[in-house]
Amino acid sequence: MKKLVNDPKNVVDEAVAGFGAAHGDIVRVSLDPVFIVRTDAPVSGKVGIVSGGGSGHEPLHGGFVGLGMLDAAVPGAVFTSPTPDPILAATKAVDGGAGVLHIVKNYTGDVLNFETAADLAAADDIEVRSVIVDDDVAVKDSLYTAGRRGVAGTVLVEKIAGAAAERGDDLDTVATVAEKVIGRVRSMGVALTPCVVPHAGEPSFTLADDEIEIGIGIHGEPGRERIKMEPADAIVDRILGPILEDLPVTAGDKVLLFVNGMGGTPQVELYIVFRRAAEVLADRGIEVTRTLVGNFTTSLEMQGMSITVLTLDDELTTLWDAPVHTAALRWGK
Amino acid sequence: MKKLVNDPKNVVDEAVAGFGAAHGDIVRVSLDPVFIVRTDAPVSGKVGIVSGGGSGHEPLHGGFVGLGMLDAAVPGAVFTSPTPDPILAATKAVDGGAGVLHIVKNYTGDVLNFETAADLAAADDIEVRSVIVDDDVAVKDSLYTAGRRGVAGTVLVEKIAGAAAERGDDLDTVATVAEKVIGRVRSMGVALTPCVVPHAGEPSFTLADDEIEIGIGIHGEPGRERIKMEPADAIVDRILGPILEDLPVTAGDKVLLFVNGMGGTPQVELYIVFRRAAEVLADRGIEVTRTLVGNFTTSLEMQGMSITVLTLDDELTTLWDAPVHTAALRWGK
């Protein structure tokens, strides 16, 4: 294993410390328990938003802490859910009196640990609502998951719910906005190579030199099928098909098209993918009015990508465009 | 070779087309000849700034086209200099009557082709000035280069010179600011893995499973030495040492610390590197007042990173903080 780490046990602690040192204008970090919080938290009267999950998907979630997005992020060990303790601490740290929304990716461990933390917070008189993101159309039930997995669509939920909270919406409204995004966002991914979890030291799965996994999960969970390598356009068609079958979208609709890198794929390849995906949508009469391209929900150094499509309306577009100021996403202010 | 490409011959054209489709609010793209230009170019009365070089280092340079940074970028084939033709076309496209600055990384092909384009532009009565970035302290003279190579420090030159042009500085002043950055910026990198150029189909070099290359070039050119894998902190110390030996910096100075991913390295590792680098600088009494962490000057899917340090003063800090609105770097507006 060749990785830029010291002791594999300390990867998350050292990375979070480095993140805090690099972005002290945006976040504060706590190392015991581990969480990342925006510098001005708690914002009085504002709904706090907390997300989290296993590390190794950066910039998700810590890179999205800041004005207009998350109030706090709770990173677990690599590919491992955070325990209730740091989730509770983060929830308390962002409670400005208007309640807290938990944005949870649909993995059994995450769902359970966020639920426990929410119960503990309620005992402390903090009102918590939770939404579960399950945008991955690849498989129903999987390693670590009952139902669909939550993947890159989470970024869009965090951005849009974050904007709703920032403009002063109450907890019910912010939760409703988040649910609206979840109802309209679908994703699917492909892996060209596996990745190595630092404390495991071995690839989490293997793929032959000419083989790819269609519908991969962000922890390397099995997808729909393994096939021989194909040209990029053919792969895009394979992935976009199931997304569009499932997505509530019709000709004339406007969408946000998000091409996400899994961590180890060069940017030129992501734009080749974007080009084809935009073509396919145009052919179906679907108008791409907002875009996002880059490594936003990664699986360490995995090569591959996912495509996410969100059906927009005026409200979601306005919230997407609203100012955001985080380490990984920044505009409008 | 597993890559998300169609025909390897079309990688740059398709990626540039995708880039244009994704970022039409910021850039227009030309496919024959290939260049990327900000939507409002030429900006009348503003110095135009053009950079370029071989593709495969994205987001350098196309990702930095936009308000407050580059007016145009000229991508060559992967790891191959663009020819004078597209450089000339880009230069013409951004000439707003105040002259054009070429920011050129120090590779023999780039220097020659930008020089030829500048001569042709002069024949068309466009005043062109050029600056050569050679921030890599790893080696003097290398494959493709006489003198030091230009690497990730180029991003800082482009940002700061771009801000000077945007505030209305004349060509001489913008060139002087760019030279000032070049005089104060130093970089060095390390590779854990090689990368595969799509039209070659084979890794550009090989490294054993326990071996890394200290001082790697961004095209995989040889560095200072190959050593056995070490902990991240030890690698950081090896790289930061030569940078600080060469950099004009003393205790009490303020610096910008930039940890750059080579394309295939997980973000957690970049922050582990940042943490140690910031520690070393603090120990020497050097104050890190600005930071940048991420994949900004890549070598396709290479795993590894480079560290860049820029000694700041008030002017450079102000220009760094000035608004920028590009695909890859965005703040303040």
XYZ file of C-alpha atoms in Angstrom:
666
model
C 0.000 0.000 0.000
C 1.420 3.382 -0.997
C -0.452 6.226 0.645
C 0.479 9.618 2.024
C -0.347 8.653 5.584
C 1.533 8.203 8.833
C -0.118 5.659 11.110
C -3.235 4.325 9.306
C -5.071 4.590 12.653
C -4.616 8.369 12.617
C -5.739 9.120 9.058
C -9.021 10.790 9.971
C -7.670 12.728 12.964
C -4.702 14.073 11.016
C -6.750 14.888 7.940
C -9.362 16.717 10.018
C -6.616 18.633 11.831
C -5.112 19.590 8.466
C -8.522 20.577 7.164
C -9.041 22.831 10.159
C -5.592 24.384 9.700
C -6.213 25.018 5.997
C -9.723 26.457 6.320
C -9.759 28.260 9.649
C -11.652 31.133 8.029
C -14.611 28.793 7.386
C -14.535 26.019 9.990
C -13.477 25.037 13.458
C -12.663 21.404 14.118
C -13.084 19.318 17.234
C -10.827 16.284 17.542
C -12.429 14.632 20.582
C -15.033 13.819 19.515
C -14.266 14.450 15.844
C -16.496 16.919 14.027
C -16.215 19.994 11.823
C -18.369 23.049 12.429
C -18.705 26.440 10.749
C -16.875 29.183 12.633
C -20.022 31.141 13.475
C -22.041 28.183 14.803
C -24.502 28.137 16.391
C -26.268 30.766 14.281
C -29.049 32.064 16.489
C -32.521 31.442 15.070
C -31.257 29.470 12.088
C -31.983 25.793 11.507
C -28.709 23.905 11.942
C -27.809 21.275 9.362
C -25.609 18.308 10.196
C -24.436 15.539 7.928
C -21.766 12.899 8.221
C -20.745 9.385 7.440
C -17.647 7.338 6.912
C -14.509 9.191 5.805
C -12.936 8.543 2.404
C -15.620 10.383 0.399
C -14.075 13.848 0.716
C -14.949 16.622 0.148
C -18.218 15.043 1.373
C -19.086 16.093 4.078
C -16.507 18.380 5.726
C -15.820 20.295 2.527
C -19.435 21.434 2.523
C -19.462 23.048 5.953
C -19.930 26.789 5.773
C -22.340 29.559 4.909
C -25.301 28.332 2.886
C -24.663 24.610 3.270
C -23.832 22.473 6.328
C -23.389 23.800 9.856
C -21.446 20.698 10.851
C -20.054 17.462 9.454
C -19.227 14.318 11.378
C -16.626 12.060 9.775
C -16.384 8.461 10.948
C -13.415 6.206 10.365
C -12.777 5.460 6.684
C -15.918 3.859 5.215
C -17.364 3.500 8.728
C -20.293 5.368 10.231
C -19.570 7.887 12.993
C -20.923 6.852 16.392
C -23.803 8.729 18.079
C -21.430 10.594 20.390
C -19.813 12.954 17.862
C -23.124 13.300 16.001
C -24.736 14.472 19.231
C -21.854 16.840 19.976
C -22.110 18.344 16.469
C -25.889 18.642 16.825
C -25.493 20.561 20.074
C -22.786 22.753 18.582
C -25.053 23.962 15.767
C -28.335 24.293 17.646
C -29.302 27.942 17.385
C -32.740 27.376 18.907
C -34.562 26.641 15.641
C -33.869 22.916 15.555
C -31.454 20.771 13.605
C -31.807 18.781 10.404
C -29.789 15.584 9.981
C -29.011 14.673 6.386
C -28.211 10.964 6.383
C -27.070 8.726 3.558
C -28.990 5.461 3.515
C -26.556 2.997 5.088
C -27.697 0.890 8.002
C -24.950 2.126 10.332
C -25.440 5.792 9.496
C -29.207 5.593 9.843
C -28.952 3.869 13.231
C -26.275 6.132 14.670
C -27.938 9.356 13.523
C -31.234 8.071 14.956
C -29.653 7.399 18.340
C -28.003 10.820 18.316
C -31.336 12.443 17.427
C -33.001 10.693 20.371
C -30.258 11.862 22.719
C -30.565 15.406 21.356
C -34.330 15.321 21.889
C -33.672 14.391 25.521
C -31.668 17.617 25.662
C -34.644 19.541 24.202
C -33.137 19.988 20.754
C -35.677 19.364 18.029
C -34.136 17.157 15.332
C -35.591 16.116 11.997
C -33.870 13.607 9.722
C -33.942 12.966 6.016
C -32.522 9.872 4.379
C -30.842 10.222 0.983
C -31.204 7.159 -1.257
C -30.453 8.406 -4.772
C -28.517 5.417 -6.153
C -30.707 3.613 -8.697
C -28.145 0.844 -9.268
C -29.397 -1.710 -6.767
C -32.097 -2.185 -4.191
C -30.558 -3.586 -0.970
C -26.814 -3.954 -0.933
C -23.877 -4.561 1.339
C -24.491 -2.198 4.335
C -27.889 -1.017 3.056
C -31.567 -1.851 3.157
C -33.136 -0.075 0.200
C -31.213 2.183 -2.106
C -27.840 3.643 -1.194
C -27.186 7.325 -0.713
C -24.437 8.623 -2.978
C -23.467 11.851 -4.770
C -27.004 13.249 -4.821
C -26.342 14.004 -1.159
C -24.262 17.011 -2.236
C -27.300 18.540 -3.914
C -29.519 17.866 -0.891
C -26.947 19.539 1.366
C -26.582 22.585 -0.902
C -30.276 23.193 -1.396
C -31.410 22.457 2.176
C -28.494 24.595 3.349
C -29.721 27.516 1.267
C -33.239 27.121 2.668
C -31.899 27.191 6.222
C -29.680 30.163 5.439
C -32.603 32.238 4.148
C -34.411 31.602 7.424
C -36.843 28.780 6.656
C -38.078 26.906 9.732
C -37.228 23.279 10.467
C -40.350 21.835 8.846
C -39.770 23.818 5.677
C -36.077 22.953 5.452
C -36.905 19.268 5.913
C -39.614 19.525 3.262
C -37.179 21.139 0.814
C -34.635 18.392 1.502
C -37.298 15.718 0.897
C -38.264 17.437 -2.315
C -34.677 17.191 -3.584
C -34.493 13.545 -2.510
C -37.678 12.848 -4.482
C -36.198 14.372 -7.629
C -32.563 13.237 -7.633
C -31.132 10.014 -9.025
C -27.546 8.740 -9.422
C -25.561 5.788 -10.673
C -21.831 5.117 -10.854
C -19.137 3.010 -12.456
C -15.760 1.833 -11.145
C -12.692 1.209 -13.272
C -10.470 0.374 -10.300
C -10.978 -0.450 -6.620
C -9.558 1.567 -3.726
C -7.543 0.674 -0.658
C -8.854 1.520 2.802
C -5.760 2.616 4.773
C -6.313 0.417 7.822
C -7.122 -2.587 5.619
C -4.115 -2.151 3.345
C -5.681 -4.232 0.563
C -8.052 -3.341 -2.290
C -11.663 -3.740 -1.200
C -12.422 -5.739 -4.340
C -10.670 -6.657 -7.567
C -11.386 -5.918 -11.207
C -9.577 -7.450 -14.148
C -7.501 -5.186 -16.399
C -10.318 -4.993 -18.952
C -13.252 -5.055 -16.570
C -15.471 -2.370 -15.003
C -18.273 -2.488 -12.445
C -21.516 -0.820 -13.499
C -23.541 0.504 -10.576
C -20.694 0.467 -8.057
C -21.339 1.709 -4.528
C -19.155 4.405 -3.004
C -17.563 1.845 -0.679
C -16.955 -0.562 -3.521
C -20.203 -2.458 -2.918
C -21.284 -4.581 -5.864
C -23.310 -2.931 -8.584
C -25.489 -4.356 -11.335
C -22.919 -6.121 -13.447
C -19.309 -6.463 -14.426
C -18.616 -5.892 -18.071
C -15.657 -5.536 -20.369
C -14.300 -2.026 -20.771
C -16.240 0.074 -23.304
C -15.893 3.534 -24.829
C -16.897 6.376 -22.504
C -20.056 7.204 -24.452
C -21.346 3.629 -24.178
C -20.703 3.622 -20.429
C -22.533 6.922 -20.029
C -25.518 5.506 -21.915
C -25.588 2.445 -19.653
C -25.654 4.603 -16.536
C -27.913 7.391 -17.676
C -30.570 4.941 -18.925
C -31.565 3.609 -15.483
C -31.379 7.117 -14.006
C -33.823 8.503 -16.549
C -36.127 5.496 -16.236
C -36.515 6.192 -12.553
C -36.336 9.982 -12.418
C -39.533 12.030 -12.479
C -38.623 14.004 -15.613
C -40.252 14.641 -18.972
C -39.317 16.473 -22.148
C -39.271 20.199 -21.540
C -38.087 19.855 -17.934
C -34.993 21.563 -16.639
C -32.347 19.597 -14.781
C -29.085 19.927 -12.952
C -26.501 17.541 -14.449
C -23.763 16.509 -12.040
C -20.798 14.398 -13.158
C -18.925 13.252 -10.086
C -15.398 11.831 -10.023
C -14.743 8.903 -7.694
C -11.370 10.370 -6.718
C -8.798 8.954 -9.128
C -10.218 9.879 -12.525
C -8.592 12.694 -14.518
C -10.736 15.757 -15.122
C -10.553 15.377 -18.915
C -12.431 12.100 -18.560
C -15.153 13.683 -16.429
C -15.738 16.289 -19.131
C -15.859 13.618 -21.854
C -18.575 11.975 -19.744
C -20.354 15.295 -19.253
C -20.370 15.941 -22.992
C -22.129 12.661 -23.760
C -24.560 12.928 -20.857
C -25.583 16.426 -21.954
C -26.091 15.117 -25.492
C -28.353 12.296 -24.320
C -30.451 14.679 -22.233
C -30.733 17.143 -25.116
C -31.867 14.317 -27.404
C -34.699 13.618 -24.960
C -35.732 17.262 -24.870
C -34.458 17.738 -21.315
C -32.744 21.066 -20.747
C -29.562 21.176 -18.655
C -29.700 24.547 -16.888
C -27.306 23.921 -13.991
C -24.135 21.830 -13.873
C -21.547 20.456 -11.497
C -18.430 18.557 -12.568
C -15.650 17.342 -10.302
C -14.648 15.152 -7.377
C -17.370 15.829 -4.809
C -18.323 12.380 -3.480
C -15.278 10.183 -3.767
C -14.187 6.692 -2.830
C -10.584 7.447 -1.923
C -8.468 6.899 -5.064
C -11.045 4.828 -6.954
C -11.121 5.492 -10.701
C -14.610 5.915 -12.000
C -17.461 8.350 -11.906
C -21.118 8.744 -11.180
C -23.812 10.723 -12.905
C -26.509 12.506 -10.925
C -29.563 14.223 -12.388
C -31.856 16.504 -10.383
C -35.136 17.704 -11.864
C -35.288 21.407 -11.099
C -38.116 23.859 -10.584
C -37.899 27.561 -9.858
C -37.578 27.092 -6.105
C -34.780 24.527 -6.333
C -32.947 26.609 -8.939
C -33.088 29.698 -6.729
C -31.807 27.728 -3.749
C -29.038 26.139 -5.839
C -27.927 29.590 -6.997
C -27.945 31.064 -3.485
C -24.562 32.024 -2.020
C -22.412 29.242 -0.614
C -19.027 29.560 1.025
C -17.379 26.263 1.935
C -13.982 24.704 1.271
C -15.253 22.728 -1.708
C -18.140 24.749 -3.133
C -18.158 28.507 -3.260
C -20.047 31.103 -5.163
C -22.191 34.182 -4.975
C -20.501 35.856 -2.046
C -5.607 0.845 -20.310
C -8.929 1.627 -18.627
C -9.976 5.202 -19.206
C -13.271 7.002 -19.715
C -12.447 7.967 -23.277
C -13.755 7.201 -26.722
C -11.066 7.442 -29.395
C -7.792 8.429 -27.645
C -7.171 10.842 -30.544
C -10.250 12.843 -29.557
C -9.627 13.161 -25.822
C -8.786 16.862 -25.838
C -11.481 17.881 -28.337
C -14.206 16.004 -26.493
C -13.067 17.180 -23.080
C -12.936 20.797 -24.242
C -16.390 20.474 -25.807
C -17.687 19.042 -22.516
C -15.983 21.814 -20.587
C -17.674 24.406 -22.776
C -21.050 22.704 -22.344
C -20.648 22.555 -18.558
C -19.415 26.116 -18.048
C -21.120 28.171 -20.734
C -21.783 30.911 -18.181
C -18.024 31.457 -17.819
C -16.349 30.378 -21.076
C -16.758 29.914 -24.783
C -14.705 27.245 -26.506
C -13.248 27.090 -29.988
C -12.557 23.625 -31.380
C -10.653 24.604 -34.508
C -8.177 25.731 -33.409
C -8.706 24.572 -29.826
C -8.838 27.257 -27.146
C -11.012 28.365 -24.239
C -11.900 32.020 -23.732
C -13.971 33.905 -21.173
C -17.431 34.776 -22.459
C -16.895 38.534 -22.354
C -13.524 38.547 -24.170
C -12.050 40.761 -25.388
C -12.547 43.120 -22.452
C -11.922 46.557 -23.876
C -8.993 48.364 -22.279
C -8.014 45.387 -20.098
C -4.746 43.492 -20.454
C -5.569 40.040 -21.780
C -3.925 37.042 -20.134
C -3.306 33.806 -22.001
C -1.764 30.614 -20.729
C -1.636 27.098 -22.053
C 0.364 23.938 -22.385
C -0.132 20.246 -22.786
C -3.448 18.785 -21.624
C -3.577 16.318 -18.746
C -2.928 18.882 -15.990
C -6.538 19.978 -15.558
C -7.922 22.187 -14.158
C -4.731 23.954 -15.345
C -5.265 25.986 -17.543
C -8.872 25.952 -18.831
C -10.353 25.749 -15.345
C -8.788 29.123 -14.581
C -10.375 31.078 -17.423
C -12.791 33.706 -16.187
C -13.130 36.947 -14.317
C -10.008 37.825 -12.358
C -7.746 35.150 -13.794
C -7.089 34.041 -17.384
C -8.788 35.472 -20.459
C -7.925 32.401 -22.485
C -6.291 28.988 -22.200
C -4.763 26.952 -24.983
C -4.643 23.193 -24.394
C -2.295 21.106 -26.492
C -2.535 17.355 -26.901
C -1.959 15.442 -23.672
C 1.485 16.358 -22.294
C 2.297 18.152 -25.589
C 2.682 21.871 -26.174
C 0.012 23.639 -28.229
C 1.255 24.912 -31.578
C 1.588 28.655 -32.335
C -1.649 28.686 -34.331
C -4.163 28.280 -31.479
C -1.987 30.423 -29.199
C -2.170 33.211 -31.780
C -5.924 32.775 -32.196
C -6.428 32.948 -28.422
C -4.189 36.005 -28.193
C -6.253 37.783 -30.830
C -9.495 36.750 -29.151
C -8.531 38.414 -25.851
C -6.823 41.535 -27.150
C -8.830 44.458 -25.811
C -6.315 47.033 -26.989
C -4.167 47.031 -23.846
C -1.874 44.200 -24.875
C -1.654 40.561 -23.873
C 0.442 38.717 -21.292
C 1.503 35.145 -22.013
C 2.083 33.023 -18.913
C 4.294 30.142 -20.015
C 5.530 27.150 -18.049
C 9.219 26.514 -18.642
C 9.214 23.630 -21.120
C 11.179 23.944 -24.337
C 8.165 23.331 -26.571
C 5.882 25.733 -24.715
C 8.492 28.476 -24.637
C 9.187 28.131 -28.363
C 5.556 27.948 -29.468
C 4.422 30.857 -27.299
C 7.384 32.871 -28.603
C 6.419 32.202 -32.209
C 2.804 33.117 -31.481
C 3.936 36.327 -29.774
C 5.980 37.263 -32.860
C 2.995 36.614 -35.127
C 0.743 38.664 -32.830
C 3.252 41.528 -32.907
C 3.052 41.443 -36.694
C -0.693 42.021 -36.203
C 0.061 45.000 -33.932
C -0.833 43.230 -30.696
C 1.647 43.979 -27.953
C 2.598 40.768 -26.160
C 4.720 40.274 -23.074
C 5.708 36.850 -21.789
C 6.675 35.506 -18.407
C 8.201 32.084 -17.847
C 7.249 30.158 -14.714
C 10.019 27.907 -13.350
C 9.043 27.187 -9.771
C 10.117 23.529 -9.484
C 13.207 23.331 -7.270
C 13.610 19.579 -7.787
C 16.021 19.589 -10.708
C 17.843 21.974 -12.978
C 17.488 20.836 -16.600
C 15.256 17.873 -17.232
C 13.499 15.945 -19.922
C 11.786 18.659 -22.083
C 13.305 21.557 -20.104
C 16.359 23.785 -19.974
C 16.461 25.232 -16.461
C 13.800 24.598 -13.890
C 10.370 23.278 -14.787
C 7.153 25.209 -14.333
C 4.648 23.374 -12.163
C 1.849 24.174 -9.696
C 3.185 27.635 -8.837
C 1.729 28.602 -12.218
C -1.736 28.645 -10.632
C -0.640 31.375 -8.233
C 0.968 33.403 -11.038
C -2.254 33.165 -13.055
C -4.457 34.174 -10.112
C -2.386 37.136 -9.019
C -1.529 38.481 -12.487
C -5.185 37.987 -13.412
C -6.279 40.126 -10.482
C -3.808 42.848 -11.484
C -5.192 42.870 -15.035
C -8.768 42.874 -13.750
C -8.208 45.965 -11.601
C -6.918 47.788 -14.669
C -3.134 47.614 -14.402
C -1.303 48.188 -17.692
C 0.713 45.516 -19.476
C 4.044 46.474 -17.917
C 2.585 46.430 -14.438
C 0.797 43.110 -14.915
C 4.005 41.565 -16.250
C 5.942 42.988 -13.296
C 3.437 41.537 -10.831
C 3.689 38.149 -12.557
C 7.496 38.291 -12.358
C 7.258 39.203 -8.701
C 5.223 36.064 -8.003
C 7.651 33.965 -10.021
C 10.511 35.340 -7.948
C 8.801 34.331 -4.710
C 7.231 30.954 -5.467
C 8.824 27.518 -5.181
C 7.428 23.992 -5.584
C 8.436 20.359 -5.426
C 6.482 17.148 -5.895
C 6.431 13.426 -5.265
C 4.899 10.565 -7.245
C 3.570 7.348 -5.749
C 2.340 6.002 -9.092
C 2.842 6.841 -12.770
C 0.062 7.846 -15.160
C -1.016 6.637 -18.574
C -1.178 9.058 -21.507
C -4.297 7.977 -23.463
C -2.690 7.871 -26.904
C 0.342 6.000 -25.511
C -1.708 3.435 -23.583
C 1.212 2.549 -21.294
C 2.498 4.070 -18.038
C 5.070 6.775 -18.758
C 7.418 5.227 -16.197
C 7.330 2.509 -13.579
C 7.710 2.510 -9.821
C 8.007 -0.557 -7.640
C 5.231 -1.292 -5.143
C 7.263 0.202 -2.299
C 8.966 2.988 -4.241
C 8.263 6.690 -4.719
C 9.900 9.379 -6.855
C 10.950 12.526 -5.000
C 10.972 15.625 -7.194
C 8.778 14.175 -9.954
C 7.888 16.372 -12.929
C 4.260 16.853 -13.915
C 4.803 14.728 -17.026
C 6.514 12.010 -15.006
C 9.992 13.393 -15.713
C 12.630 12.080 -13.329
C 13.091 13.883 -10.042
C 15.944 13.829 -7.547
C 15.781 10.282 -6.312
C 13.768 7.146 -5.901
C 13.336 6.008 -2.366
C 11.392 3.425 -0.438
C 7.952 4.502 0.733
C 8.006 6.545 3.939
C 5.414 8.022 6.295
C 3.691 11.140 4.968
C 5.417 13.463 7.441
C 8.879 12.274 6.371
C 7.996 12.805 2.707
C 6.724 16.307 3.449
C 9.983 17.117 5.232
C 12.004 15.879 2.253
C 10.090 18.110 -0.134
C 9.673 21.195 1.986
C 13.383 21.293 2.831
C 14.622 22.128 -0.690
C 11.722 24.569 -1.180
C 12.637 26.527 1.934
C 16.345 26.438 1.099
C 15.635 28.158 -2.179
C 12.708 30.413 -1.303
C 13.334 34.015 -0.302
C 11.673 33.738 3.111
C 12.699 34.411 6.689
C 11.100 33.997 10.095
C 8.260 36.461 10.507
C 7.288 36.340 6.823
C 3.805 35.492 5.677
C 3.270 32.809 3.052
C 0.630 31.108 0.990
C 0.858 27.322 1.454
C -0.490 25.313 -1.456
C -0.781 21.522 -1.324
C -1.556 20.254 -4.804
C -2.843 16.811 -5.673
C -1.419 15.128 -8.764
C -4.870 13.829 -9.722
C -5.227 10.412 -8.121
C -4.556 11.096 -4.450
C -7.462 11.119 -1.976
C -8.218 14.430 -0.315
C -7.606 13.029 3.197
C -3.981 12.474 2.195
C -3.595 16.040 0.921
C -4.804 17.358 4.276
C -2.423 15.052 6.165
C 0.332 16.603 4.043
C -0.985 20.112 4.686
C -0.998 19.507 8.439
C 2.673 18.555 8.497
C 3.752 21.302 6.095
C 1.989 23.933 8.197
C 3.719 22.534 11.310
C 7.161 22.764 9.702
C 6.552 26.345 8.612
C 5.271 27.302 12.065
C 8.392 25.779 13.623
C 10.493 28.079 11.456
C 8.474 31.123 12.468
C 6.852 31.441 9.058
C 3.183 32.401 9.190
C 0.732 30.687 6.823
C -1.868 33.358 6.065
C -3.354 31.989 2.843
C -3.935 28.389 1.773
C -4.939 26.280 -1.191
C -5.486 22.511 -1.066
C -6.715 20.334 -3.901
C -6.124 19.027 -7.405
C -5.125 22.140 -9.333
C -2.116 21.060 -11.412
C -2.484 17.386 -12.109
C -0.759 14.658 -14.071
C -3.826 12.730 -15.182
C -4.445 9.991 -12.587
C -0.974 10.075 -11.018
C -0.957 9.541 -7.262
C 1.227 12.019 -5.469
C 1.304 15.661 -4.543
C 3.367 18.786 -4.695
C 3.913 21.525 -2.170
C 4.148 25.155 -3.267
C 5.091 28.071 -1.036
C 4.686 31.711 -2.052
C 6.164 34.479 0.093
C 3.449 37.100 0.377
C 3.461 40.822 0.888
C 0.490 43.168 1.165
C 0.163 43.645 -2.582
C 0.223 39.934 -3.397
C -2.208 39.180 -0.570
C -4.655 41.794 -1.830
C -4.434 40.430 -5.370
C -4.845 36.844 -4.137
C -7.995 37.864 -2.236
C -9.487 39.739 -5.198
C -12.633 38.242 -6.756
C -12.185 35.316 -9.114
C -14.868 33.459 -11.006
C -13.647 30.455 -12.962
C -14.675 26.804 -13.174
C -11.997 25.709 -10.715
C -11.391 28.702 -8.452
C -14.136 30.994 -7.314
C -14.572 33.507 -4.547
C -15.438 37.063 -3.638
C -18.141 37.640 -6.196
